[in-house]
PDB file of C-alpha atoms and ligand atoms in Angstrom:
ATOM      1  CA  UNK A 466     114.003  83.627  93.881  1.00 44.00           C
ATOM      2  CA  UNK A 467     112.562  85.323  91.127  1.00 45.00           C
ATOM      3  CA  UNK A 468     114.458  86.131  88.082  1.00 47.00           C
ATOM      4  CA  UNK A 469     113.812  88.489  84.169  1.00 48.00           C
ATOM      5  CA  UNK A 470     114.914  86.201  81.678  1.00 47.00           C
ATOM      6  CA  UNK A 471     115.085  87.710  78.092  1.00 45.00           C
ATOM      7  CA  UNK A 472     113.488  84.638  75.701  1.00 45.00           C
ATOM      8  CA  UNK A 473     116.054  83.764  72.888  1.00 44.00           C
ATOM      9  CA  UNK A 474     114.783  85.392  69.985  1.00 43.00           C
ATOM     10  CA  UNK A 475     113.763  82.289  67.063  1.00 46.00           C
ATOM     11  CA  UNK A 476     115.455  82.978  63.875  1.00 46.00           C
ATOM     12  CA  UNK A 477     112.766  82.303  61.880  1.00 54.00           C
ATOM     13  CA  UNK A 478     110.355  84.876  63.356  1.00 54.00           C
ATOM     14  CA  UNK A 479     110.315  88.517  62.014  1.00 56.00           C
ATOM     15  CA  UNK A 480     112.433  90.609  64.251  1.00 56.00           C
ATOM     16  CA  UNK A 481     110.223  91.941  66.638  1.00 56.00           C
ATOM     17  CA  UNK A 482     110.815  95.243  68.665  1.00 59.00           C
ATOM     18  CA  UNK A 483     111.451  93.474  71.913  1.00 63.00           C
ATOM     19  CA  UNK A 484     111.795  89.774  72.373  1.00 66.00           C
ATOM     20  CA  UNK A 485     109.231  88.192  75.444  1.00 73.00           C
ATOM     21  CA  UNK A 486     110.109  88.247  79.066  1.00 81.00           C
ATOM     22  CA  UNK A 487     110.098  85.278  80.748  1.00 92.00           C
ATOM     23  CA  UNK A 488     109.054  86.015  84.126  1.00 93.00           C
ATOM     24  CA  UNK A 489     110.005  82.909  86.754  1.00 95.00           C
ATOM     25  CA  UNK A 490     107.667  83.133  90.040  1.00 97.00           C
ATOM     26  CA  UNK A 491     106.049  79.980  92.264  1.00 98.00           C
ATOM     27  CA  UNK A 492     102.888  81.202  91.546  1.00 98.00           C
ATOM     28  CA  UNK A 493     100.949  83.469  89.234  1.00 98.00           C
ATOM     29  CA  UNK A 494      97.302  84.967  90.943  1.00 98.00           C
ATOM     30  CA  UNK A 495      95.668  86.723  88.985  1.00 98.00           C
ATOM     31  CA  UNK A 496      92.025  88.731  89.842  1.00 98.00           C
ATOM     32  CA  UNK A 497      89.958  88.294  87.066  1.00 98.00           C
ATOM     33  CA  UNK A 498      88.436  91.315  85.386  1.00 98.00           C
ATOM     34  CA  UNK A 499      90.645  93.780  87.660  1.00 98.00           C
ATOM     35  CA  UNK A 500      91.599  96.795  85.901  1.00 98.00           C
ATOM     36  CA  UNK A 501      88.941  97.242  83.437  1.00 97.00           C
ATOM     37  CA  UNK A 502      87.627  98.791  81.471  1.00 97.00           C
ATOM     38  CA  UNK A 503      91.055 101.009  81.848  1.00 97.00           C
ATOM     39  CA  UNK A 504      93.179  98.329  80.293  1.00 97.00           C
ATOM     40  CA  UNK A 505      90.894  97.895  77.800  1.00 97.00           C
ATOM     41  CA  UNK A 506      92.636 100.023  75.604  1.00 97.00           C
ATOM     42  CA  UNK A 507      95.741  98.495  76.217  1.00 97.00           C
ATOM     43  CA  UNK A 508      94.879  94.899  75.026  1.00 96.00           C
ATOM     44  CA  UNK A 509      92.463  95.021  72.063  1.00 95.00           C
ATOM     45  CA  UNK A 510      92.805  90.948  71.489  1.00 94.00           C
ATOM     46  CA  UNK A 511      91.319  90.626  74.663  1.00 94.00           C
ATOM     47  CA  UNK A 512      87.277  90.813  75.170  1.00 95.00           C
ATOM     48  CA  UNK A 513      86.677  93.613  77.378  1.00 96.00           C
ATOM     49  CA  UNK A 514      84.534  91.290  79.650  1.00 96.00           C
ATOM     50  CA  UNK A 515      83.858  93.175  83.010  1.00 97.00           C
ATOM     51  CA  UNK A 516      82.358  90.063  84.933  1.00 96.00           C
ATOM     52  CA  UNK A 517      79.129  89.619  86.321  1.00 96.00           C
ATOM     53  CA  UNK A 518      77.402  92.445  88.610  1.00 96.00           C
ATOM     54  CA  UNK A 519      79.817  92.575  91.682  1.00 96.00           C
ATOM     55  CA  UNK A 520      82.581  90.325  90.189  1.00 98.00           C
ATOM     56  CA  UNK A 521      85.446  92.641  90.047  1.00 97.00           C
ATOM     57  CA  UNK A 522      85.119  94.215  93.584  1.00 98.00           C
ATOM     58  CA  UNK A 523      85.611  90.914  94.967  1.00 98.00           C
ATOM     59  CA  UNK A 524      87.907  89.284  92.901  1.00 98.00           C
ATOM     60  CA  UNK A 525      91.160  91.489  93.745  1.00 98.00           C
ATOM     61  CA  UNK A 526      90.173  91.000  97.255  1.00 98.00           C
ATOM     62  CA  UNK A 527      90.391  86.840  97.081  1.00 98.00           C
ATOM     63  CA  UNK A 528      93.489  87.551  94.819  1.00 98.00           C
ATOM     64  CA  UNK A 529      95.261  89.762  97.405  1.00 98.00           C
ATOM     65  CA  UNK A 530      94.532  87.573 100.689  1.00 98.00           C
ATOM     66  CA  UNK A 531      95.535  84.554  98.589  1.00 98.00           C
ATOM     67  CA  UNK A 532      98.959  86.457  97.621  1.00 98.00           C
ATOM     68  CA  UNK A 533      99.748  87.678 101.446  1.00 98.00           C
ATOM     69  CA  UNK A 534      98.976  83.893 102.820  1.00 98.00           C
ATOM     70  CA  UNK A 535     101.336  82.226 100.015  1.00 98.00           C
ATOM     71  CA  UNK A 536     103.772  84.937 100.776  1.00 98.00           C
ATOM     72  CA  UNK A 537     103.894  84.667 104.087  1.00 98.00           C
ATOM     73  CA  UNK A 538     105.275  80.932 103.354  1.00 96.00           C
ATOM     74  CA  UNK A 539     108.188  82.485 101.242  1.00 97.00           C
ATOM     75  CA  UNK A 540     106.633  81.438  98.147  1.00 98.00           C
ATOM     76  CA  UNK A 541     107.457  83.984  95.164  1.00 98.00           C
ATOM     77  CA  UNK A 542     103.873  85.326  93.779  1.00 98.00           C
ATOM     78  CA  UNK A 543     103.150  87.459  90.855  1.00 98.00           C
ATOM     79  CA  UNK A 544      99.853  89.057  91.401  1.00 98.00           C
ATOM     80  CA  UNK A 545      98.683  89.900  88.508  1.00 98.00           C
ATOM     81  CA  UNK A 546      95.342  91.915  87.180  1.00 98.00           C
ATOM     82  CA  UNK A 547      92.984  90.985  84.706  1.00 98.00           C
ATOM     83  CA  UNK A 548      94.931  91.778  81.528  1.00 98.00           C
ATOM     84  CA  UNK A 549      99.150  91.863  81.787  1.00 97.00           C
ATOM     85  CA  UNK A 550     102.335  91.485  79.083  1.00 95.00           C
ATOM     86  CA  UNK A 551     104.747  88.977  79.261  1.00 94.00           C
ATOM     87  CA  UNK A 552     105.025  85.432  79.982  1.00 96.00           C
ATOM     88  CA  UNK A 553     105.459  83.110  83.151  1.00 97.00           C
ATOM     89  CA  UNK A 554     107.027  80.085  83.886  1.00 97.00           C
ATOM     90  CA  UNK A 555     105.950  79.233  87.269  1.00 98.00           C
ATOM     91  CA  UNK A 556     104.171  75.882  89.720  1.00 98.00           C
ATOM     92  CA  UNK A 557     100.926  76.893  89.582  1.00 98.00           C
ATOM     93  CA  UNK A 558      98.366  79.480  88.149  1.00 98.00           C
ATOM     94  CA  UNK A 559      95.228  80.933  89.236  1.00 98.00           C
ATOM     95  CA  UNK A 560      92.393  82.887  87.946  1.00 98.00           C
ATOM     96  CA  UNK A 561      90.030  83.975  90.165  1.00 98.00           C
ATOM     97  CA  UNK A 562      86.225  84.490  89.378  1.00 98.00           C
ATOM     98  CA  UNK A 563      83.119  84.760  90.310  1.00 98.00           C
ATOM     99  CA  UNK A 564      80.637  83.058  88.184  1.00 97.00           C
ATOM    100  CA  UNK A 565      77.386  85.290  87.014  1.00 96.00           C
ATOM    101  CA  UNK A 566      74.433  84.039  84.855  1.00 95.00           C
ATOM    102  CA  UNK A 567      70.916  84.974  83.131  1.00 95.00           C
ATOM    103  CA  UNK A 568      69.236  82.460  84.983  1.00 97.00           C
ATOM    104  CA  UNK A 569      70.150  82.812  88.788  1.00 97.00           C
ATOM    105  CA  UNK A 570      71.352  79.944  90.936  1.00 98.00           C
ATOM    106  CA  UNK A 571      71.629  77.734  87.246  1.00 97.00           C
ATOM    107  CA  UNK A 572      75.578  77.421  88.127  1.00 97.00           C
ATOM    108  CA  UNK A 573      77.874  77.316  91.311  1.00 98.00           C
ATOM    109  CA  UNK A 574      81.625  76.684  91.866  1.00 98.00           C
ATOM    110  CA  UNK A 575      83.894  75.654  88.769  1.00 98.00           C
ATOM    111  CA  UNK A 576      87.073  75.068  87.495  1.00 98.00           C
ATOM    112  CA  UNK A 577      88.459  75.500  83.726  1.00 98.00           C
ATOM    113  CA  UNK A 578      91.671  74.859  82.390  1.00 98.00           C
ATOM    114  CA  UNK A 579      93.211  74.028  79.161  1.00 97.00           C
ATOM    115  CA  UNK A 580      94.952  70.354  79.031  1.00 93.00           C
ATOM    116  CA  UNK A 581      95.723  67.085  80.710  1.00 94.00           C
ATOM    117  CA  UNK A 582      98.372  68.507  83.020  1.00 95.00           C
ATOM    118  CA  UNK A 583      96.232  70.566  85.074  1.00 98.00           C
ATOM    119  CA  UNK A 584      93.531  67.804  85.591  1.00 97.00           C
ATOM    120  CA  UNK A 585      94.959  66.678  88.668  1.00 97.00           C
ATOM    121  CA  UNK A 586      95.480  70.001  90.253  1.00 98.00           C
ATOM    122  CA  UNK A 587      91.493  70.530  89.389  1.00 98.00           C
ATOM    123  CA  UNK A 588      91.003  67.398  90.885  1.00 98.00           C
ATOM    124  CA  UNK A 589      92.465  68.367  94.056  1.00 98.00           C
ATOM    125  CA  UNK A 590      91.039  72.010  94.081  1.00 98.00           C
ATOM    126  CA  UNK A 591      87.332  69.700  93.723  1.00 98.00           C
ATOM    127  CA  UNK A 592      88.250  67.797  96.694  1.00 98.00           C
ATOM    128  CA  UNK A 593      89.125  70.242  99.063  1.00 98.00           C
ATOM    129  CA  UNK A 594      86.433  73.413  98.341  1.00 98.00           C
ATOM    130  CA  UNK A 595      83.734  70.929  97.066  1.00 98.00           C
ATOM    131  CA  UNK A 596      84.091  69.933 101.119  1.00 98.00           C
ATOM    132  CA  UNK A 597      83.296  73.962 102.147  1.00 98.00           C
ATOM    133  CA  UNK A 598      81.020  75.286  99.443  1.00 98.00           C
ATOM    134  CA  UNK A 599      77.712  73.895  99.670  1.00 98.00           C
ATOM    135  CA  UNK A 600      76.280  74.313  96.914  1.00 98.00           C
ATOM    136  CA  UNK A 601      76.615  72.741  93.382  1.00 97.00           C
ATOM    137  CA  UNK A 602      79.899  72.393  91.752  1.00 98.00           C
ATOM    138  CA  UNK A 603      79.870  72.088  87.674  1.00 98.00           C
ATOM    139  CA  UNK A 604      81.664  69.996  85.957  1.00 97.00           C
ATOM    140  CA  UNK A 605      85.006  70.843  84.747  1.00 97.00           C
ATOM    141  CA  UNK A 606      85.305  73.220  81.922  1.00 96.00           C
ATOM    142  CA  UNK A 607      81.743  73.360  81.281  1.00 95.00           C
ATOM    143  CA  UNK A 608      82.088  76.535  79.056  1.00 93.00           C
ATOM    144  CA  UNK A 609      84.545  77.090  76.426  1.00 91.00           C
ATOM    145  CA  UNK A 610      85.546  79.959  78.351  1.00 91.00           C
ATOM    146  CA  UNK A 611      86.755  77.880  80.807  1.00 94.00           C
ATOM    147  CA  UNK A 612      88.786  75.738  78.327  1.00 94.00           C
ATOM    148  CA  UNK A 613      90.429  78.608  76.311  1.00 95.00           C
ATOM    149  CA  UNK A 614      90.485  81.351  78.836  1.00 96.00           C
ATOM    150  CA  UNK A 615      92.771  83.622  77.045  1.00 96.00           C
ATOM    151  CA  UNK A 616      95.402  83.945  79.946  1.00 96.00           C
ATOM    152  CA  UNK A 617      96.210  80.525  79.750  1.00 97.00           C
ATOM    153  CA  UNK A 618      98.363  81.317  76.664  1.00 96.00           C
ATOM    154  CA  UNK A 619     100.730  83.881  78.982  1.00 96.00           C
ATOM    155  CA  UNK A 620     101.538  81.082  81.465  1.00 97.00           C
ATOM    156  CA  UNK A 621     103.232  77.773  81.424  1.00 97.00           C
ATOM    157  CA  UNK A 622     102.748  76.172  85.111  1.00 98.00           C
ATOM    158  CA  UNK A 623     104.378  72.961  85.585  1.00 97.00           C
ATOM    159  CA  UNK A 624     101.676  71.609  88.096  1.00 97.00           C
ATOM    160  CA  UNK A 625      98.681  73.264  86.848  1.00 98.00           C
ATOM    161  CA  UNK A 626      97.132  76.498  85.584  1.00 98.00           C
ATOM    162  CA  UNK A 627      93.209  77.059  86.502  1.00 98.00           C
ATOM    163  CA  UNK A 628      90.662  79.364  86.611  1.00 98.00           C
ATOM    164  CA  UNK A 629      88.516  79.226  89.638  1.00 98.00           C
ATOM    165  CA  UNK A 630      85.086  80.556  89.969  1.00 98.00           C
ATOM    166  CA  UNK A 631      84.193  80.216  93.501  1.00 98.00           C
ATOM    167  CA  UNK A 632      80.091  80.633  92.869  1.00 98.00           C
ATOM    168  CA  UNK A 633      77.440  82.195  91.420  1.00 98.00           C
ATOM    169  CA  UNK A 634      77.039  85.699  92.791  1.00 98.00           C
ATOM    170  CA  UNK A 635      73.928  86.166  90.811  1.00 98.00           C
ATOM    171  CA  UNK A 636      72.281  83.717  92.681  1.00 98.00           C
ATOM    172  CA  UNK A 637      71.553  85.580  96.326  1.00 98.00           C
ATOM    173  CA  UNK A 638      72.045  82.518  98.328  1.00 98.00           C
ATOM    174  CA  UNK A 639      75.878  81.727  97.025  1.00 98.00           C
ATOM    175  CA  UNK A 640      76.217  85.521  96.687  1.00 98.00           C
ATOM    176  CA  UNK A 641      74.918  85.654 100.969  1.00 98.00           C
ATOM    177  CA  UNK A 642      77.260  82.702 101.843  1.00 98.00           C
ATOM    178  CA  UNK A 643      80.390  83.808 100.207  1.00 98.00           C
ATOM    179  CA  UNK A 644      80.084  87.444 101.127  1.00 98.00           C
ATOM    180  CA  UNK A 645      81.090  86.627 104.593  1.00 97.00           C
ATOM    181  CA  UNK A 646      83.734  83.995 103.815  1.00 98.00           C
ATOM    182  CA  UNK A 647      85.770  86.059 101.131  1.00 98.00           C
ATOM    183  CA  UNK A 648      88.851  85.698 103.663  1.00 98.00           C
ATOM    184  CA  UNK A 649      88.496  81.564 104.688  1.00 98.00           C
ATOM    185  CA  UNK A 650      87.769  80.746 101.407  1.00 98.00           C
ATOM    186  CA  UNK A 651      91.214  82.734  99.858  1.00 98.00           C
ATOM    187  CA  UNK A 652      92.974  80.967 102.726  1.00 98.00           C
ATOM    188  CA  UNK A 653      91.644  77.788 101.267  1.00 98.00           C
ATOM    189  CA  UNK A 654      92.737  78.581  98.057  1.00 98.00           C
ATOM    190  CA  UNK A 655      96.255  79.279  99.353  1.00 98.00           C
ATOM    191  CA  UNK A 656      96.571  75.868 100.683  1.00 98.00           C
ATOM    192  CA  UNK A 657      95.610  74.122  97.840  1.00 98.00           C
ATOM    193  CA  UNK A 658      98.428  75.737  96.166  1.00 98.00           C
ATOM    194  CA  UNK A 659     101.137  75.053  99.050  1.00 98.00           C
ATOM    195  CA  UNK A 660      99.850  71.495  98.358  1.00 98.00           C
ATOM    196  CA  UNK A 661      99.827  71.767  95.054  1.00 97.00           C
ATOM    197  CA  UNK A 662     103.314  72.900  94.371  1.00 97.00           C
ATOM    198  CA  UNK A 663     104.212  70.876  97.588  1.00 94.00           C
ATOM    199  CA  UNK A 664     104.145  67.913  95.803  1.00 67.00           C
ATOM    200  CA  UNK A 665     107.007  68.021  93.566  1.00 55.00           C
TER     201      UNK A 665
HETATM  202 ZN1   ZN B 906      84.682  86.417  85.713  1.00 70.03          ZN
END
């Protein structure tokens, strides 16, 4: 069930001319760089960062299979592009990327996220694609980008928020392997999540 609640406004703040949404969903998927440049504009605090060369035609398709699968399970989703207002309160968060570097085939498959309470849902996310991808997996949060991705600061999720970059597309062989396995490998990340959000 998904519910708009209106955050109580804290006395001390300035008034401001509309208090935060809370939006209440399962689970927030959101395809990283979609949207842009147009929203741009719209969200000057954010770096207009368009992704690496290919990035953002794939990303809203892993974002949308990953959204029908969970839905098709009744779970609530807000699908979500790059850049968005408001705030949720949900299970579980995802970011979905692709990763893209100067030096091809330096990187593979990551995860980032921000504190403690998502380590175990990384954890899990490792066990299960490190099984499928096969090639290297970086260590956790091994940019600060990963760390302090800038969404994380619109989401509370009780059992984990992440970004997931599921390879280097600059590198021709990851790019290759995951070109044909866009669909099993958003089906994968769908049942991490039922797992995920299945354990509470
Ligand atoms: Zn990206």
């Amino acid at each position: 069930m998904m519910g708009l609640i209106m955050a109580a406004l804290v006395a001390t703040s300035p008034p401001s001319p509309q208090p935060t949404p809370i939006e209440q969903y399962d689970v927030l998927v959101s395809a990283g760089h979609e949207g842009r440049p147009a929203s741009c504009p719209h969200f000057p605090k954010h770096k207009c960062n368009l992704g690496a060369a290919g990035e953002r035609q794939w990303t809203p398709v892993v974002a949308d299979e990953i959204t029908r699968s969970l839905r098709a399970s009744g779970i609530a989703v807000a699908r979500e592009p790059a850049d968005f207002n408001g705030f949720f309160e949900v299970k579980a968060a995802v970011f979905i990327h692709f990763d893209g570097s100067d030096r091809p085939c330096s990187t593979g498959a990551s995860i980032g996220y921000h504190d403690a309470g998502s380590s175990a849902a990384a954890q899990l996310w490792r066990d299960m694609y490190s099984r499928y991808f096969p090639f290297t997996f970086m260590p956790d949060n091994f940019t600060v980008n990963l760390r302090d991705y800038y969404a994380f600061r619109q989401v509370h999720a009780a059992d984990g928020a992440l970004v997931i970059e599921l390879g280097e597309i600059s590198c021709p062989a990851q790019r290759e392997w995951l070109s044909t396995r866009l669909k099993p490998v958003s089906d994968l990340v769908a049942d991490f999540i039922r797992r995920l959000i299945a354990k509470r």
